Amino acid sequence: MASTKANATQWASEGSWFEREDGRRGVWVLDVSTRGVLLCVLVVQRWISLGFSGFFASVHEWRRSLFDRYNVVAWNAIVQAVAQFGDFDEAKKLFDRTPCWSIVSWNAMITAYGQRGYVDEAQEMLHRMSQWNVVSLTALVAAYGQNGHLDLAKELFHWMPERNIITWNSMLAFHPGDGSHRLEEVFSLMPSWDLASYNSLVQAHAERGSLARAREIFDTMSKRDWISWLIIITAFSRAGKVDEARKLFDASPEPRNAALWSCMISCYTDNGRLDGAKLMFDTMPVPSLISWTTMLSAYATGGRAREALQLFSSMILHGLECKEVSFVTVLNACSHMGWVETGREYFLSMVSDHGIHPVPDHYTCLVDAFGRAGQLNRARDLLLSVPFMPDCAAWGALLGASIVYDDVQVGELAAEQLVELEPDQATTYVKLANVYAAGARLT
């Protein structure tokens, strides 16, 4: 068994995918009868740890190899993996098609629902289960706590006939106590502690403003992992203590993972120190997509659009996959600088070169760009032609531009749409009055 696991892990790392004719990665179809279900599960787990971006494109090939055999272990492993990796819609489809559910797949879906804020659905999942265990109830406790239903979390916690250390850690992280002394009380009641317990305690103190106490506990920890360092660095960053955060980062053990590097870059950008962020970014051994996006957003919102576009070009040259949010940032930078045609070119490139379907935020950036440049008719025509119902942000951008350029006709149209979307929003009427005043039509 041990040798099979070792071979499976190596195979998953080195040879479980191949280049397809269309340039995408595919997966070697497994012969379950000879390699075993264990191999399949280990490969899935390894893909998750590697962040394999082509995972979901290859699920269909796994289905042909595994699912047609109606192997419950394989089904549940895939459902759990997909739910953890983040493709929630795909996980739901797989779960609904599972020929025989196990408690593992139920628990995975409860956790996934909770992480995405679907508390009612997570609760319904539990009620649908023919039986549950401590993991099931703990997942629901976490779902309640993560989404602010602290009384429900506490009620379920006290009702549970059995609790494990993960249950206690969840209550520690989301405890509705009104002070640090309550956290310490919950911690002292725990039958045992692990590293996650101490991490939760440090984070809970930091989030309640007890930064000194969080640091004190951190310094007394006999063992730390990268999450421990991430929590304390983030705490100092949010408090605006950039230099202290940097000292902690420098004290963290090497090699540092991408999360720690990205955290420190965000620390600089969030506190307006873009040059420090760029220096940290350039020092990073292998910048992650999050790091690229963080720097890109910092330049765009910091009024350094030229650097943002240069960084975006470098991002493409480095072969990173551009996401929807990356183009939102780029279009926003063009909008703030009044670069209408440049923004339009990026929009068209997003669709034709990168195959990204525009979302409302992309159109809003274009509307804002047209509006800032005084091209209100183009902005209006764009909003009237989009393949969805424009939201308040888009119409609000158009209304704001109409005030600046004294365009009563466009302003009336934008205001009418805003009133229809948000009839109780008084600021819309105030802005419309400003439009009339600017056009000398105030009645």
Short mmCIF file of N, CA and C in Angstrom, two decimals, residues 6-155:
data_model
loop_
_atom_site.label_atom_id
_atom_site.label_comp_id
_atom_site.label_asym_id
_atom_site.label_seq_id
_atom_site.Cartn_x
_atom_site.Cartn_y
_atom_site.Cartn_z
N ALA A 6 3.19 6.03 -2.83
CA ALA A 6 4.36 6.79 -3.27
C ALA A 6 4.41 6.88 -4.78
N ASN A 7 4.14 5.77 -5.46
CA ASN A 7 4.16 5.76 -6.92
C ASN A 7 3.05 6.65 -7.48
N ALA A 8 1.90 6.62 -6.82
CA ALA A 8 0.78 7.43 -7.29
C ALA A 8 1.10 8.91 -7.16
N THR A 9 1.70 9.29 -6.03
CA THR A 9 2.05 10.69 -5.83
C THR A 9 3.06 11.15 -6.86
N GLN A 10 4.05 10.32 -7.14
CA GLN A 10 5.04 10.69 -8.16
C GLN A 10 4.40 10.76 -9.53
N TRP A 11 3.56 9.80 -9.84
CA TRP A 11 2.89 9.80 -11.14
C TRP A 11 2.01 11.02 -11.31
N ALA A 12 1.33 11.40 -10.23
CA ALA A 12 0.48 12.59 -10.28
C ALA A 12 1.29 13.84 -10.50
N SER A 13 2.52 13.87 -9.93
CA SER A 13 3.35 15.06 -10.04
C SER A 13 3.99 15.17 -11.40
N GLU A 14 4.36 14.06 -11.99
CA GLU A 14 5.23 14.10 -13.16
C GLU A 14 4.56 13.71 -14.47
N GLY A 15 3.53 12.85 -14.41
CA GLY A 15 3.08 12.33 -15.69
C GLY A 15 1.61 12.11 -15.84
N SER A 16 0.79 12.83 -15.08
CA SER A 16 -0.63 12.56 -15.14
C SER A 16 -1.36 13.41 -16.17
N TRP A 17 -0.63 14.30 -16.85
CA TRP A 17 -1.28 15.08 -17.91
C TRP A 17 -0.41 15.13 -19.15
N PHE A 18 -0.98 15.56 -20.24
CA PHE A 18 -0.27 15.63 -21.49
C PHE A 18 -0.78 16.81 -22.29
N GLU A 19 -0.02 17.20 -23.30
CA GLU A 19 -0.44 18.29 -24.18
C GLU A 19 -1.38 17.76 -25.26
N ARG A 20 -2.54 18.36 -25.39
CA ARG A 20 -3.49 17.96 -26.42
C ARG A 20 -3.19 18.71 -27.70
N GLU A 21 -3.84 18.28 -28.77
CA GLU A 21 -3.60 18.92 -30.06
C GLU A 21 -4.02 20.38 -30.07
N ASP A 22 -5.03 20.73 -29.23
CA ASP A 22 -5.49 22.11 -29.20
C ASP A 22 -4.66 22.97 -28.25
N GLY A 23 -3.60 22.40 -27.70
CA GLY A 23 -2.72 23.16 -26.82
C GLY A 23 -3.10 23.10 -25.36
N ARG A 24 -4.27 22.54 -25.04
CA ARG A 24 -4.69 22.44 -23.65
C ARG A 24 -4.15 21.16 -23.04
N ARG A 25 -4.16 21.12 -21.73
CA ARG A 25 -3.69 19.91 -21.05
C ARG A 25 -4.82 18.91 -20.90
N GLY A 26 -4.48 17.65 -21.11
CA GLY A 26 -5.44 16.59 -20.91
C GLY A 26 -4.91 15.63 -19.86
N VAL A 27 -5.67 14.59 -19.59
CA VAL A 27 -5.30 13.66 -18.55
C VAL A 27 -5.29 12.24 -19.11
N TRP A 28 -4.25 11.49 -18.75
CA TRP A 28 -4.21 10.09 -19.15
C TRP A 28 -5.37 9.36 -18.49
N VAL A 29 -6.13 8.64 -19.29
CA VAL A 29 -7.27 7.90 -18.75
C VAL A 29 -6.76 6.71 -17.96
N LEU A 30 -7.25 6.59 -16.73
CA LEU A 30 -6.76 5.54 -15.84
C LEU A 30 -7.54 4.25 -16.02
N ASP A 31 -6.87 3.16 -15.90
CA ASP A 31 -7.50 1.86 -15.86
C ASP A 31 -7.69 1.50 -14.40
N VAL A 32 -8.89 1.75 -13.86
CA VAL A 32 -9.12 1.59 -12.44
C VAL A 32 -8.90 0.15 -11.99
N SER A 33 -9.18 -0.78 -12.87
CA SER A 33 -9.07 -2.18 -12.47
C SER A 33 -7.64 -2.57 -12.18
N THR A 34 -6.67 -1.87 -12.79
CA THR A 34 -5.28 -2.23 -12.57
C THR A 34 -4.56 -1.27 -11.63
N ARG A 35 -4.89 -0.01 -11.70
CA ARG A 35 -4.20 0.98 -10.86
C ARG A 35 -4.87 1.17 -9.51
N GLY A 36 -6.17 0.94 -9.45
CA GLY A 36 -6.86 1.04 -8.17
C GLY A 36 -7.42 2.42 -7.90
N VAL A 37 -8.44 2.43 -7.09
CA VAL A 37 -9.10 3.68 -6.74
C VAL A 37 -8.17 4.57 -5.94
N LEU A 38 -7.30 3.98 -5.13
CA LEU A 38 -6.37 4.78 -4.33
C LEU A 38 -5.55 5.69 -5.21
N LEU A 39 -5.08 5.17 -6.33
CA LEU A 39 -4.30 5.97 -7.27
C LEU A 39 -5.09 7.17 -7.73
N CYS A 40 -6.36 6.96 -8.06
CA CYS A 40 -7.21 8.05 -8.55
C CYS A 40 -7.37 9.14 -7.50
N VAL A 41 -7.63 8.72 -6.26
CA VAL A 41 -7.83 9.69 -5.19
C VAL A 41 -6.57 10.49 -4.95
N LEU A 42 -5.43 9.85 -4.93
CA LEU A 42 -4.17 10.53 -4.68
C LEU A 42 -3.83 11.52 -5.79
N VAL A 43 -4.14 11.14 -7.03
CA VAL A 43 -3.88 12.05 -8.15
C VAL A 43 -4.74 13.31 -8.02
N VAL A 44 -6.01 13.13 -7.67
CA VAL A 44 -6.90 14.27 -7.48
C VAL A 44 -6.36 15.19 -6.38
N GLN A 45 -5.96 14.60 -5.27
CA GLN A 45 -5.43 15.40 -4.16
C GLN A 45 -4.17 16.14 -4.58
N ARG A 46 -3.33 15.47 -5.36
CA ARG A 46 -2.10 16.10 -5.81
C ARG A 46 -2.38 17.27 -6.74
N TRP A 47 -3.35 17.11 -7.62
CA TRP A 47 -3.72 18.21 -8.52
C TRP A 47 -4.14 19.43 -7.72
N ILE A 48 -4.93 19.21 -6.65
CA ILE A 48 -5.39 20.31 -5.83
C ILE A 48 -4.20 21.03 -5.20
N SER A 49 -3.25 20.28 -4.64
CA SER A 49 -2.10 20.89 -3.99
C SER A 49 -1.23 21.66 -4.97
N LEU A 50 -1.25 21.26 -6.25
CA LEU A 50 -0.45 21.95 -7.27
C LEU A 50 -1.21 23.12 -7.88
N GLY A 51 -2.52 23.25 -7.57
CA GLY A 51 -3.31 24.31 -8.18
C GLY A 51 -3.44 24.13 -9.68
N PHE A 52 -3.60 22.90 -10.12
CA PHE A 52 -3.62 22.59 -11.55
C PHE A 52 -4.80 23.27 -12.23
N SER A 53 -4.53 24.25 -13.07
CA SER A 53 -5.58 25.07 -13.67
C SER A 53 -6.39 24.31 -14.69
N GLY A 54 -5.87 23.23 -15.25
CA GLY A 54 -6.61 22.49 -16.26
C GLY A 54 -7.43 21.34 -15.70
N PHE A 55 -7.60 21.36 -14.38
CA PHE A 55 -8.25 20.22 -13.74
C PHE A 55 -9.67 19.99 -14.26
N PHE A 56 -10.46 21.05 -14.30
CA PHE A 56 -11.87 20.88 -14.61
C PHE A 56 -12.09 20.50 -16.07
N ALA A 57 -11.18 20.94 -16.95
CA ALA A 57 -11.30 20.58 -18.36
C ALA A 57 -11.12 19.08 -18.55
N SER A 58 -10.47 18.44 -17.59
CA SER A 58 -10.18 17.02 -17.74
C SER A 58 -11.13 16.14 -16.94
N VAL A 59 -12.07 16.74 -16.23
CA VAL A 59 -13.00 15.94 -15.43
C VAL A 59 -13.79 14.99 -16.31
N HIS A 60 -14.12 15.40 -17.53
CA HIS A 60 -14.91 14.54 -18.42
C HIS A 60 -14.16 13.25 -18.72
N GLU A 61 -12.83 13.34 -18.85
CA GLU A 61 -12.06 12.13 -19.13
C GLU A 61 -12.04 11.21 -17.92
N TRP A 62 -12.03 11.83 -16.72
CA TRP A 62 -12.14 11.01 -15.51
C TRP A 62 -13.50 10.32 -15.46
N ARG A 63 -14.52 11.04 -15.89
CA ARG A 63 -15.85 10.44 -15.85
C ARG A 63 -15.90 9.16 -16.69
N ARG A 64 -15.32 9.24 -17.88
CA ARG A 64 -15.35 8.05 -18.74
C ARG A 64 -14.59 6.90 -18.10
N SER A 65 -13.50 7.22 -17.40
CA SER A 65 -12.65 6.18 -16.84
C SER A 65 -13.19 5.64 -15.52
N LEU A 66 -13.76 6.53 -14.70
CA LEU A 66 -14.12 6.14 -13.35
C LEU A 66 -15.63 6.04 -13.15
N PHE A 67 -16.34 7.11 -13.57
CA PHE A 67 -17.72 7.22 -13.18
C PHE A 67 -18.60 6.16 -13.82
N ASP A 68 -18.25 5.74 -15.05
CA ASP A 68 -19.07 4.73 -15.70
C ASP A 68 -19.02 3.41 -14.94
N ARG A 69 -17.99 3.25 -14.10
CA ARG A 69 -17.89 2.03 -13.30
C ARG A 69 -18.69 2.14 -12.00
N TYR A 70 -19.24 3.32 -11.76
CA TYR A 70 -20.06 3.54 -10.57
C TYR A 70 -19.28 3.19 -9.30
N ASN A 71 -18.05 3.69 -9.25
CA ASN A 71 -17.23 3.49 -8.06
C ASN A 71 -17.51 4.63 -7.09
N VAL A 72 -18.10 4.32 -5.96
CA VAL A 72 -18.54 5.34 -5.03
C VAL A 72 -17.36 6.14 -4.49
N VAL A 73 -16.26 5.46 -4.21
CA VAL A 73 -15.08 6.14 -3.67
C VAL A 73 -14.57 7.18 -4.67
N ALA A 74 -14.52 6.80 -5.94
CA ALA A 74 -14.03 7.73 -6.96
C ALA A 74 -14.96 8.93 -7.10
N TRP A 75 -16.26 8.67 -7.13
CA TRP A 75 -17.23 9.76 -7.24
C TRP A 75 -17.04 10.75 -6.09
N ASN A 76 -16.99 10.23 -4.87
CA ASN A 76 -16.90 11.09 -3.70
C ASN A 76 -15.58 11.86 -3.66
N ALA A 77 -14.50 11.22 -4.12
CA ALA A 77 -13.21 11.90 -4.16
C ALA A 77 -13.24 13.07 -5.11
N ILE A 78 -13.86 12.86 -6.27
CA ILE A 78 -13.94 13.94 -7.25
C ILE A 78 -14.84 15.07 -6.75
N VAL A 79 -16.00 14.74 -6.18
CA VAL A 79 -16.90 15.76 -5.64
C VAL A 79 -16.19 16.59 -4.58
N GLN A 80 -15.51 15.91 -3.66
CA GLN A 80 -14.82 16.62 -2.59
C GLN A 80 -13.71 17.51 -3.15
N ALA A 81 -12.97 16.99 -4.13
CA ALA A 81 -11.87 17.76 -4.71
C ALA A 81 -12.37 19.00 -5.43
N VAL A 82 -13.41 18.84 -6.24
CA VAL A 82 -13.93 19.97 -7.00
C VAL A 82 -14.53 21.02 -6.07
N ALA A 83 -15.23 20.58 -5.02
CA ALA A 83 -15.81 21.53 -4.06
C ALA A 83 -14.73 22.31 -3.35
N GLN A 84 -13.65 21.65 -2.96
CA GLN A 84 -12.56 22.32 -2.27
C GLN A 84 -11.80 23.26 -3.19
N PHE A 85 -11.69 22.87 -4.46
CA PHE A 85 -10.89 23.66 -5.39
C PHE A 85 -11.60 24.95 -5.80
N GLY A 86 -12.91 24.98 -5.69
CA GLY A 86 -13.59 26.25 -5.91
C GLY A 86 -14.61 26.30 -7.01
N ASP A 87 -14.71 25.26 -7.85
CA ASP A 87 -15.72 25.29 -8.91
C ASP A 87 -17.02 24.74 -8.33
N PHE A 88 -17.77 25.64 -7.69
CA PHE A 88 -18.93 25.23 -6.93
C PHE A 88 -20.02 24.66 -7.82
N ASP A 89 -20.28 25.30 -8.96
CA ASP A 89 -21.33 24.82 -9.86
C ASP A 89 -21.02 23.42 -10.37
N GLU A 90 -19.74 23.18 -10.70
CA GLU A 90 -19.35 21.85 -11.15
C GLU A 90 -19.53 20.82 -10.04
N ALA A 91 -19.20 21.21 -8.81
CA ALA A 91 -19.36 20.30 -7.67
C ALA A 91 -20.82 19.92 -7.48
N LYS A 92 -21.72 20.90 -7.62
CA LYS A 92 -23.15 20.62 -7.47
C LYS A 92 -23.62 19.63 -8.53
N LYS A 93 -23.18 19.83 -9.78
CA LYS A 93 -23.57 18.92 -10.86
C LYS A 93 -23.08 17.50 -10.58
N LEU A 94 -21.82 17.39 -10.16
CA LEU A 94 -21.27 16.08 -9.87
C LEU A 94 -21.99 15.41 -8.71
N PHE A 95 -22.30 16.20 -7.68
CA PHE A 95 -22.99 15.65 -6.51
C PHE A 95 -24.36 15.11 -6.91
N ASP A 96 -25.09 15.89 -7.72
CA ASP A 96 -26.43 15.46 -8.13
C ASP A 96 -26.39 14.20 -8.98
N ARG A 97 -25.27 13.97 -9.68
CA ARG A 97 -25.16 12.79 -10.55
C ARG A 97 -24.56 11.59 -9.86
N THR A 98 -24.09 11.78 -8.62
CA THR A 98 -23.45 10.67 -7.92
C THR A 98 -24.45 9.53 -7.73
N PRO A 99 -24.10 8.32 -8.14
CA PRO A 99 -25.04 7.20 -8.05
C PRO A 99 -25.34 6.77 -6.62
N CYS A 100 -24.38 6.99 -5.72
CA CYS A 100 -24.59 6.60 -4.33
C CYS A 100 -23.81 7.56 -3.45
N TRP A 101 -24.52 8.41 -2.71
CA TRP A 101 -23.85 9.41 -1.89
C TRP A 101 -23.28 8.77 -0.62
N SER A 102 -22.13 9.28 -0.23
CA SER A 102 -21.58 8.90 1.07
C SER A 102 -21.54 10.13 1.95
N ILE A 103 -21.27 9.94 3.22
CA ILE A 103 -21.24 11.06 4.15
C ILE A 103 -20.12 12.03 3.81
N VAL A 104 -19.08 11.54 3.11
CA VAL A 104 -17.96 12.40 2.72
C VAL A 104 -18.42 13.46 1.72
N SER A 105 -19.18 13.03 0.71
CA SER A 105 -19.64 13.99 -0.30
C SER A 105 -20.66 14.96 0.29
N TRP A 106 -21.54 14.48 1.19
CA TRP A 106 -22.48 15.38 1.86
C TRP A 106 -21.73 16.45 2.64
N ASN A 107 -20.73 16.02 3.41
CA ASN A 107 -19.97 16.97 4.22
C ASN A 107 -19.23 17.98 3.36
N ALA A 108 -18.70 17.52 2.22
CA ALA A 108 -17.99 18.42 1.31
C ALA A 108 -18.92 19.50 0.78
N MET A 109 -20.15 19.13 0.47
CA MET A 109 -21.10 20.10 -0.07
C MET A 109 -21.57 21.07 1.01
N ILE A 110 -21.75 20.60 2.23
CA ILE A 110 -22.12 21.51 3.32
C ILE A 110 -21.04 22.56 3.51
N THR A 111 -19.79 22.10 3.49
CA THR A 111 -18.66 23.03 3.63
C THR A 111 -18.62 24.02 2.48
N ALA A 112 -18.83 23.53 1.27
CA ALA A 112 -18.80 24.40 0.09
C ALA A 112 -19.91 25.45 0.13
N TYR A 113 -21.11 25.03 0.52
CA TYR A 113 -22.21 25.98 0.64
C TYR A 113 -21.88 27.06 1.68
N GLY A 114 -21.36 26.63 2.81
CA GLY A 114 -21.04 27.58 3.87
C GLY A 114 -19.98 28.58 3.46
N GLN A 115 -18.96 28.13 2.74
CA GLN A 115 -17.88 29.01 2.32
C GLN A 115 -18.36 30.06 1.33
N ARG A 116 -19.45 29.78 0.63
CA ARG A 116 -19.97 30.72 -0.35
C ARG A 116 -21.16 31.51 0.16
N GLY A 117 -21.46 31.37 1.44
CA GLY A 117 -22.51 32.17 2.05
C GLY A 117 -23.91 31.62 1.90
N TYR A 118 -24.04 30.39 1.39
CA TYR A 118 -25.37 29.80 1.21
C TYR A 118 -25.73 29.00 2.47
N VAL A 119 -26.06 29.72 3.54
CA VAL A 119 -26.30 29.08 4.83
C VAL A 119 -27.55 28.21 4.80
N ASP A 120 -28.62 28.72 4.21
CA ASP A 120 -29.87 27.95 4.16
C ASP A 120 -29.68 26.64 3.40
N GLU A 121 -28.93 26.71 2.31
CA GLU A 121 -28.67 25.51 1.53
C GLU A 121 -27.81 24.51 2.30
N ALA A 122 -26.84 25.02 3.04
CA ALA A 122 -26.00 24.14 3.87
C ALA A 122 -26.85 23.44 4.92
N GLN A 123 -27.75 24.20 5.52
CA GLN A 123 -28.64 23.64 6.54
C GLN A 123 -29.58 22.60 5.94
N GLU A 124 -30.08 22.89 4.74
CA GLU A 124 -30.96 21.94 4.06
C GLU A 124 -30.22 20.64 3.73
N MET A 125 -28.95 20.78 3.34
CA MET A 125 -28.14 19.59 3.07
C MET A 125 -28.09 18.67 4.29
N LEU A 126 -27.86 19.27 5.44
CA LEU A 126 -27.79 18.47 6.67
C LEU A 126 -29.12 17.77 6.95
N HIS A 127 -30.22 18.48 6.73
CA HIS A 127 -31.54 17.90 6.98
C HIS A 127 -31.85 16.76 6.01
N ARG A 128 -31.27 16.81 4.81
CA ARG A 128 -31.51 15.76 3.82
C ARG A 128 -30.72 14.49 4.10
N MET A 129 -29.70 14.59 4.92
CA MET A 129 -28.83 13.44 5.19
C MET A 129 -29.56 12.42 6.05
N SER A 130 -29.43 11.14 5.70
CA SER A 130 -30.05 10.08 6.49
C SER A 130 -29.32 9.90 7.81
N GLN A 131 -28.06 10.22 7.84
CA GLN A 131 -27.28 10.22 9.08
C GLN A 131 -26.14 11.21 8.93
N TRP A 132 -25.68 11.74 10.04
CA TRP A 132 -24.57 12.66 10.01
C TRP A 132 -23.60 12.32 11.12
N ASN A 133 -22.44 12.94 11.09
CA ASN A 133 -21.43 12.71 12.11
C ASN A 133 -20.92 14.05 12.61
N VAL A 134 -19.88 14.01 13.42
CA VAL A 134 -19.35 15.24 14.02
C VAL A 134 -18.80 16.18 12.95
N VAL A 135 -18.30 15.61 11.84
CA VAL A 135 -17.78 16.44 10.75
C VAL A 135 -18.92 17.22 10.10
N SER A 136 -20.06 16.57 9.92
CA SER A 136 -21.22 17.23 9.31
C SER A 136 -21.67 18.42 10.15
N LEU A 137 -21.83 18.19 11.44
CA LEU A 137 -22.29 19.26 12.32
C LEU A 137 -21.25 20.37 12.46
N THR A 138 -19.99 19.99 12.46
CA THR A 138 -18.92 20.99 12.54
C THR A 138 -18.92 21.86 11.29
N ALA A 139 -19.16 21.25 10.14
CA ALA A 139 -19.23 22.02 8.89
C ALA A 139 -20.36 23.05 8.96
N LEU A 140 -21.48 22.69 9.57
CA LEU A 140 -22.60 23.62 9.69
C LEU A 140 -22.29 24.71 10.72
N VAL A 141 -21.62 24.35 11.80
CA VAL A 141 -21.18 25.35 12.78
C VAL A 141 -20.30 26.40 12.09
N ALA A 142 -19.35 25.91 11.28
CA ALA A 142 -18.47 26.83 10.55
C ALA A 142 -19.25 27.69 9.57
N ALA A 143 -20.24 27.09 8.90
CA ALA A 143 -21.07 27.85 7.95
C ALA A 143 -21.82 28.97 8.66
N TYR A 144 -22.38 28.66 9.82
CA TYR A 144 -23.05 29.69 10.60
C TYR A 144 -22.07 30.80 10.99
N GLY A 145 -20.93 30.40 11.55
CA GLY A 145 -19.96 31.37 12.04
C GLY A 145 -19.38 32.25 10.95
N GLN A 146 -19.06 31.65 9.80
CA GLN A 146 -18.46 32.39 8.70
C GLN A 146 -19.39 33.46 8.15
N ASN A 147 -20.69 33.26 8.31
CA ASN A 147 -21.66 34.16 7.70
C ASN A 147 -22.43 34.99 8.72
N GLY A 148 -21.86 35.10 9.92
CA GLY A 148 -22.41 36.01 10.91
C GLY A 148 -23.57 35.51 11.73
N HIS A 149 -23.96 34.24 11.58
CA HIS A 149 -25.05 33.69 12.37
C HIS A 149 -24.47 33.08 13.65
N LEU A 150 -23.95 33.95 14.49
CA LEU A 150 -23.18 33.49 15.65
C LEU A 150 -24.05 32.80 16.69
N ASP A 151 -25.27 33.28 16.87
CA ASP A 151 -26.16 32.63 17.85
C ASP A 151 -26.50 31.21 17.41
N LEU A 152 -26.75 31.02 16.12
CA LEU A 152 -27.04 29.67 15.62
C LEU A 152 -25.82 28.77 15.77
N ALA A 153 -24.65 29.31 15.51
CA ALA A 153 -23.42 28.52 15.67
C ALA A 153 -23.26 28.08 17.12
N LYS A 154 -23.48 29.01 18.03
CA LYS A 154 -23.34 28.70 19.45
C LYS A 154 -24.38 27.69 19.90
N GLU A 155 -25.62 27.85 19.42
CA GLU A 155 -26.70 26.93 19.79
C GLU A 155 -26.40 25.51 19.30
#
